[in-house]
XYZ file of N, CA and C in Angstrom:
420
model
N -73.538 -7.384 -32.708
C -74.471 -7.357 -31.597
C -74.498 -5.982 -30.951
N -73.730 -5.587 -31.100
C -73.047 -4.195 -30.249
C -73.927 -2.910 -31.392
N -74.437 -3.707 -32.422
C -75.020 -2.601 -33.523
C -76.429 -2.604 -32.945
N -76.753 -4.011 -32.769
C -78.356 -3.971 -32.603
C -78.854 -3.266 -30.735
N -78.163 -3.310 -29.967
C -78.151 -2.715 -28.554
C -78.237 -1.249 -28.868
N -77.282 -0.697 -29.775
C -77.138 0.678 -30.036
C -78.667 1.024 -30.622
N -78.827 0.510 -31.635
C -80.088 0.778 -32.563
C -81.681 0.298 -31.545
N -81.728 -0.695 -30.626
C -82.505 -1.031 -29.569
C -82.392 0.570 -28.837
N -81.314 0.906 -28.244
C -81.096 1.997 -27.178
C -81.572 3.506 -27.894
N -81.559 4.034 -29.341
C -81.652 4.714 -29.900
C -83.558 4.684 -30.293
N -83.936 3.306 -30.653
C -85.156 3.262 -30.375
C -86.102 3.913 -29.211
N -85.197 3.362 -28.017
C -86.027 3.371 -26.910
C -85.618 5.751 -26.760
N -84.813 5.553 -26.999
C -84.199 7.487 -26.575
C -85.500 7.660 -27.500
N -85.834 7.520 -29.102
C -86.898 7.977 -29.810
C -88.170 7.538 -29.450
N -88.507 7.068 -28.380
C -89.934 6.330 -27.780
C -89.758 7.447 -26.609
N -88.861 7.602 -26.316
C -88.905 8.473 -24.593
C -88.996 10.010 -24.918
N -88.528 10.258 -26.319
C -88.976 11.811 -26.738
C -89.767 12.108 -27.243
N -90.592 10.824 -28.228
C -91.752 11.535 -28.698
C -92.789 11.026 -27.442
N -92.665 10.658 -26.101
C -93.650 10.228 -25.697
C -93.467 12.340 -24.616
N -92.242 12.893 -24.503
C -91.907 13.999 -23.784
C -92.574 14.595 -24.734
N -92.709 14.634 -25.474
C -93.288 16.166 -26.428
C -94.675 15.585 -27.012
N -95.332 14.698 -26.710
C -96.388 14.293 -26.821
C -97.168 15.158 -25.904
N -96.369 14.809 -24.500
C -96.527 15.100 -23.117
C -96.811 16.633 -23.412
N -95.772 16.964 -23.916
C -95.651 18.815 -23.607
C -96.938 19.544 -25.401
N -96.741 18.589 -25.491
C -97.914 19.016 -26.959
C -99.454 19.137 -26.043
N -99.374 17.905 -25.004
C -100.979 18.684 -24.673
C -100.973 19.367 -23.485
N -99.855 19.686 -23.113
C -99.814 20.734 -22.006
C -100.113 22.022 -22.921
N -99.198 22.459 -23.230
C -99.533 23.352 -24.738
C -100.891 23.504 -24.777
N -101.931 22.377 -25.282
C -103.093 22.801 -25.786
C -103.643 22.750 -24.347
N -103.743 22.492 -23.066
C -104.635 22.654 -21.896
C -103.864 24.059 -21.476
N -102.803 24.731 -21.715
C -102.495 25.861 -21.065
C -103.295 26.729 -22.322
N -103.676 27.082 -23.403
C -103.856 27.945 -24.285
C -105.570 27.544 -24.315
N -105.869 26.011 -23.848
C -107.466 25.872 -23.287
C -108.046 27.423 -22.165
N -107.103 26.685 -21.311
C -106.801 27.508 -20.069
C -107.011 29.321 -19.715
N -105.611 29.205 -20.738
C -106.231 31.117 -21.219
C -107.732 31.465 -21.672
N -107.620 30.858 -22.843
C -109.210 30.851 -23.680
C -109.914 31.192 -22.536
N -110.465 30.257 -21.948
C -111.244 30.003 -21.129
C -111.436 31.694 -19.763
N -110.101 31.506 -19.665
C -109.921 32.547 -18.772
C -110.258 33.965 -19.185
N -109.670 34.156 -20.518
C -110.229 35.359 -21.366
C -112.043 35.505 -21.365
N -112.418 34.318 -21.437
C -114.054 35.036 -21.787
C -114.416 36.057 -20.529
N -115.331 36.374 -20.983
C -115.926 37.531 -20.247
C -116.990 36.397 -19.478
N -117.076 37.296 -17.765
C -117.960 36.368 -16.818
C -119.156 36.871 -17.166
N -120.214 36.159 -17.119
C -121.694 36.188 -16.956
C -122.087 37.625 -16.773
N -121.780 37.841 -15.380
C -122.310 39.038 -14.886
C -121.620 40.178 -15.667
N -120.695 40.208 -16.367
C -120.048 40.953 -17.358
C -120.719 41.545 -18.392
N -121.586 40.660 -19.305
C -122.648 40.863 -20.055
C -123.842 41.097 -19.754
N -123.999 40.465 -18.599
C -125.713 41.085 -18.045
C -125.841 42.054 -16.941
N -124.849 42.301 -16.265
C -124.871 44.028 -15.257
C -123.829 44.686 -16.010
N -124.687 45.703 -16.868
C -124.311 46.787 -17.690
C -125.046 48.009 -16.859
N -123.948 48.708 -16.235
C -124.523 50.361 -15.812
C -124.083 51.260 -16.529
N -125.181 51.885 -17.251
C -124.885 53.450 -17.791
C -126.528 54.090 -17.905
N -126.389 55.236 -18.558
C -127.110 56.371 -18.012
C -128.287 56.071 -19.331
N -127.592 55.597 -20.787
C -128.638 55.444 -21.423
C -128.588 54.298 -22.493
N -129.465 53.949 -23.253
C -129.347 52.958 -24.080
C -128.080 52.693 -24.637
N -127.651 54.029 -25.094
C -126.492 53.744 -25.936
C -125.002 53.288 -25.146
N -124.616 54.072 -23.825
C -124.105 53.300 -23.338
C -124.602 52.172 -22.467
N -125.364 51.962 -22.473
C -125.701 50.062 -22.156
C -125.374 49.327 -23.462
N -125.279 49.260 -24.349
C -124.523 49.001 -25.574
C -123.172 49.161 -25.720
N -122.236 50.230 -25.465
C -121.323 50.331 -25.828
C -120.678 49.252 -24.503
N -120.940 49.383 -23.601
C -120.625 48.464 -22.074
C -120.302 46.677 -22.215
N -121.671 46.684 -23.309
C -122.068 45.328 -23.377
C -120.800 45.037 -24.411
N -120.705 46.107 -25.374
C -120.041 45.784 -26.608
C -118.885 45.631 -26.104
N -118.174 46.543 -25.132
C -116.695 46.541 -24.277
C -116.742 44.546 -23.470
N -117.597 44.310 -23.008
C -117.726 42.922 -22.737
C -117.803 41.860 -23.095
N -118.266 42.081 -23.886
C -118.411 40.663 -25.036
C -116.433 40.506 -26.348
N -116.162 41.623 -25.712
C -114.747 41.669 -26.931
C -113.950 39.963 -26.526
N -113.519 39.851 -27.229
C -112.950 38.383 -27.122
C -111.973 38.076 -28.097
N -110.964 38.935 -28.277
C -110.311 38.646 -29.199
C -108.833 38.121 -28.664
N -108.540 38.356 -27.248
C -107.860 36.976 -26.850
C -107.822 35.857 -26.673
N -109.401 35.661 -26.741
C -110.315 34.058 -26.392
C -110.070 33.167 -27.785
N -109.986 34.147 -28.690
C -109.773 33.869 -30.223
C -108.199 33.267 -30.568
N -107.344 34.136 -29.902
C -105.869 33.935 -30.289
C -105.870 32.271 -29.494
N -106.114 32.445 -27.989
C -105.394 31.036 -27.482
C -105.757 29.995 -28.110
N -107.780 30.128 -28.594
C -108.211 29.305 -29.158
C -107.659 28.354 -30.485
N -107.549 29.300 -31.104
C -106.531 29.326 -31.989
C -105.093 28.087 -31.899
N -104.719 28.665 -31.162
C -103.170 28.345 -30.801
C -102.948 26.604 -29.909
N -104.657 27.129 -29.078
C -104.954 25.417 -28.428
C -105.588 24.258 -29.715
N -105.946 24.890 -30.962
C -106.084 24.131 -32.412
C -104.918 23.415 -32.831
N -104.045 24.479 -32.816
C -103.207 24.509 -33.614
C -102.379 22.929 -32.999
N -102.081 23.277 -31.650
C -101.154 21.842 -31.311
C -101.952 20.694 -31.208
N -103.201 21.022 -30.968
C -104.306 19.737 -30.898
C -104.167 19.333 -32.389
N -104.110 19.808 -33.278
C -104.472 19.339 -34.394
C -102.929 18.666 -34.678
N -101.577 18.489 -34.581
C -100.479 18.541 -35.137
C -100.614 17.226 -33.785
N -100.621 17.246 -32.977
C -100.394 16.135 -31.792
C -101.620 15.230 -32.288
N -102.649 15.207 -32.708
C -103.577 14.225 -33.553
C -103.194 13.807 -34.604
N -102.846 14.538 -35.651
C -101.803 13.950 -36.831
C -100.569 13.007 -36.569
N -99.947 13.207 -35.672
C -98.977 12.484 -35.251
C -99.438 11.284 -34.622
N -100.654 11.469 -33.956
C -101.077 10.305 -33.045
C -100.152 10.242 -31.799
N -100.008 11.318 -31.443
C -99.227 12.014 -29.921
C -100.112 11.514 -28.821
N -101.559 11.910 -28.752
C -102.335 11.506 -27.806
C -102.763 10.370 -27.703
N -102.997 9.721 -26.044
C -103.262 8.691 -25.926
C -104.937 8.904 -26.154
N -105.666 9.466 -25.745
C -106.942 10.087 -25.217
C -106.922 11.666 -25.318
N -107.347 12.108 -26.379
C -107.902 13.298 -26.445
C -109.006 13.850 -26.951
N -110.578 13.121 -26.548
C -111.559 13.741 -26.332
C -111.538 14.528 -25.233
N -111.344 14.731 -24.042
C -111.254 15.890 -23.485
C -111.068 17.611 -24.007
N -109.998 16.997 -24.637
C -109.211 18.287 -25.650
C -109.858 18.367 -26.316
N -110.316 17.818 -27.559
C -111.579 17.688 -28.231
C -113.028 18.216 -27.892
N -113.760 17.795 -26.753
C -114.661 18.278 -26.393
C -114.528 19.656 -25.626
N -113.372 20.056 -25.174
C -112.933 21.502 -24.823
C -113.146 22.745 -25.630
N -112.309 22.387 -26.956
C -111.802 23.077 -27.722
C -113.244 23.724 -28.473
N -114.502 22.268 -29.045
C -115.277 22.706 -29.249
C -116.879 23.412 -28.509
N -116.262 23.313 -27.167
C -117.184 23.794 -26.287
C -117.126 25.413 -25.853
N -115.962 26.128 -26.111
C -115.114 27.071 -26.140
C -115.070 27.905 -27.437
N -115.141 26.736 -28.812
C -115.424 27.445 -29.797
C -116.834 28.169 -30.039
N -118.150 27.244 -29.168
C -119.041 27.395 -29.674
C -119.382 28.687 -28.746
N -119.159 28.553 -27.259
C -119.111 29.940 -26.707
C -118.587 31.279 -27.603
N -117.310 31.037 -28.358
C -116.753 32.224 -28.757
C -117.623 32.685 -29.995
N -117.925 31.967 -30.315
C -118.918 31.982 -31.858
C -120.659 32.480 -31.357
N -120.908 32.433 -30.278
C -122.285 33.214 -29.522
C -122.110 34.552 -29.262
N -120.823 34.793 -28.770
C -120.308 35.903 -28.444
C -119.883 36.952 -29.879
N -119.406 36.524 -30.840
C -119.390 37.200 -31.744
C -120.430 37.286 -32.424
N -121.692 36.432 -32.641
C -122.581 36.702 -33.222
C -123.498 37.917 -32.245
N -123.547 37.926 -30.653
C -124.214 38.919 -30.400
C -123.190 40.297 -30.595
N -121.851 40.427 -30.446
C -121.123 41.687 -30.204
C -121.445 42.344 -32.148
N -121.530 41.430 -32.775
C -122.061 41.996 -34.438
C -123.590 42.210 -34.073
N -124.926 41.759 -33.466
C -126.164 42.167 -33.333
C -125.805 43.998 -32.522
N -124.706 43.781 -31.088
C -124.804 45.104 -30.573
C -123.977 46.033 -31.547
N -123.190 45.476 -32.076
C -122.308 46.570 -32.883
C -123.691 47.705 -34.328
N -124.308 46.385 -34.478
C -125.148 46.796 -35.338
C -126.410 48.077 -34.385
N -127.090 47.720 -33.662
C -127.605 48.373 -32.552
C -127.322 49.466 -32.560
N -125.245 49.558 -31.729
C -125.063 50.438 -31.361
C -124.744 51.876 -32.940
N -124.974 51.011 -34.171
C -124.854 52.410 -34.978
C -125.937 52.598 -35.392
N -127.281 52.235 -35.301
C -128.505 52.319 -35.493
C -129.636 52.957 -34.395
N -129.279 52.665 -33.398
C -130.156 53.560 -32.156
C -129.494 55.188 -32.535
N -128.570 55.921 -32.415
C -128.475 57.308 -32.589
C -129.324 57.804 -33.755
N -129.402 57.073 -34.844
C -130.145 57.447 -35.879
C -131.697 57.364 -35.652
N -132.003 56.617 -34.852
C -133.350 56.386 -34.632
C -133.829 57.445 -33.805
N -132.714 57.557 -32.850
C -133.145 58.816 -32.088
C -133.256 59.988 -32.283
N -132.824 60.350 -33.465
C -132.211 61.774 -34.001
C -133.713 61.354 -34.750
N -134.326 60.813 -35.912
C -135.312 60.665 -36.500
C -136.662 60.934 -35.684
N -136.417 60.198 -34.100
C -138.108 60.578 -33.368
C -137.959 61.674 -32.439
N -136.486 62.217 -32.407
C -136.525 63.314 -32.157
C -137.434 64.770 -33.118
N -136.710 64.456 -34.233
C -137.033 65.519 -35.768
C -138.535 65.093 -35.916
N -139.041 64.047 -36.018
C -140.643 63.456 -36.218
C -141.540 64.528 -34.534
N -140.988 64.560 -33.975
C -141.558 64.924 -32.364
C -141.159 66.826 -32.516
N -140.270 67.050 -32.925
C -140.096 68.590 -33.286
C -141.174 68.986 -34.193
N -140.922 68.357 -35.468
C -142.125 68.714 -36.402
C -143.423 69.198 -35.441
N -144.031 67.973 -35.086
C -144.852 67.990 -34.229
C -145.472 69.086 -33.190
N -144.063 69.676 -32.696
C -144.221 70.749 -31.575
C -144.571 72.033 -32.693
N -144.206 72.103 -34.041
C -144.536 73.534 -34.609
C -145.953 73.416 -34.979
């Protein structure tokens, strides 16, 4: 009898730790939500760009839109979401779920425009140097 109390009590210690690191598995993914989140760049970040000319209004925008910490937490808030779902750790994690991909899809807008300005920004000097030389011609 004294076996089955032990093995009852050892049960319950293995119910009370995976329910602690269940616990701390989605703290984990709401603190690395958290960062993410915190990393993006604000609104007005991307749309009040001051500089003197096209090209730096580009390079500004391009300095704003960088997100490659938004990437790591993102990342990292996957990583335990996905391992605490395998396990079946969570009681309820659409939240986490609908976070993770609401955050992804932001980060994935953001890299598709910082590749449109990156592209921009090595293509306007050339353009300019071209209607410059087209506009010289011109003056002889």
């Amino acid at each position: 009898m004294v076996k089955c109390v032990s093995m009852s009590q050892s049960s319950l210690d293995d119910d009370e730790l995976f329910g602690e690191a269940a616990a701390e598995m989605r703290e984990d993914v709401e603190t690395h939500l958290a960062k993410a989140r915190d990393a993006l760049p604000e609104g007005k970040a991307v749309w009040d760009v001051e500089a003197d000319n096209t090209l730096g209004v580009l390079n500004g925008l391009k300095s704003a839109l960088a997100a490659d910490e938004v990437d790591t937490h993102l990342r990292d808030a996957k990583k335990w979401y996905t391992i605490g779902e395998r396990a079946d750790a969570f009681e309820d994690a659409s939240d986490l779920q609908a976070e993770i991909e609401e955050i992804e899809s932001v980060l994935d807008d953001l890299q598709a425009v910082s590749e449109h300005v990156a592209e921009l920004t090595g293509t306007i000097p050339e353009l300019r140097s071209k209607l410059d030389d087209l506009h010289a011609d011109d003056d002889e």
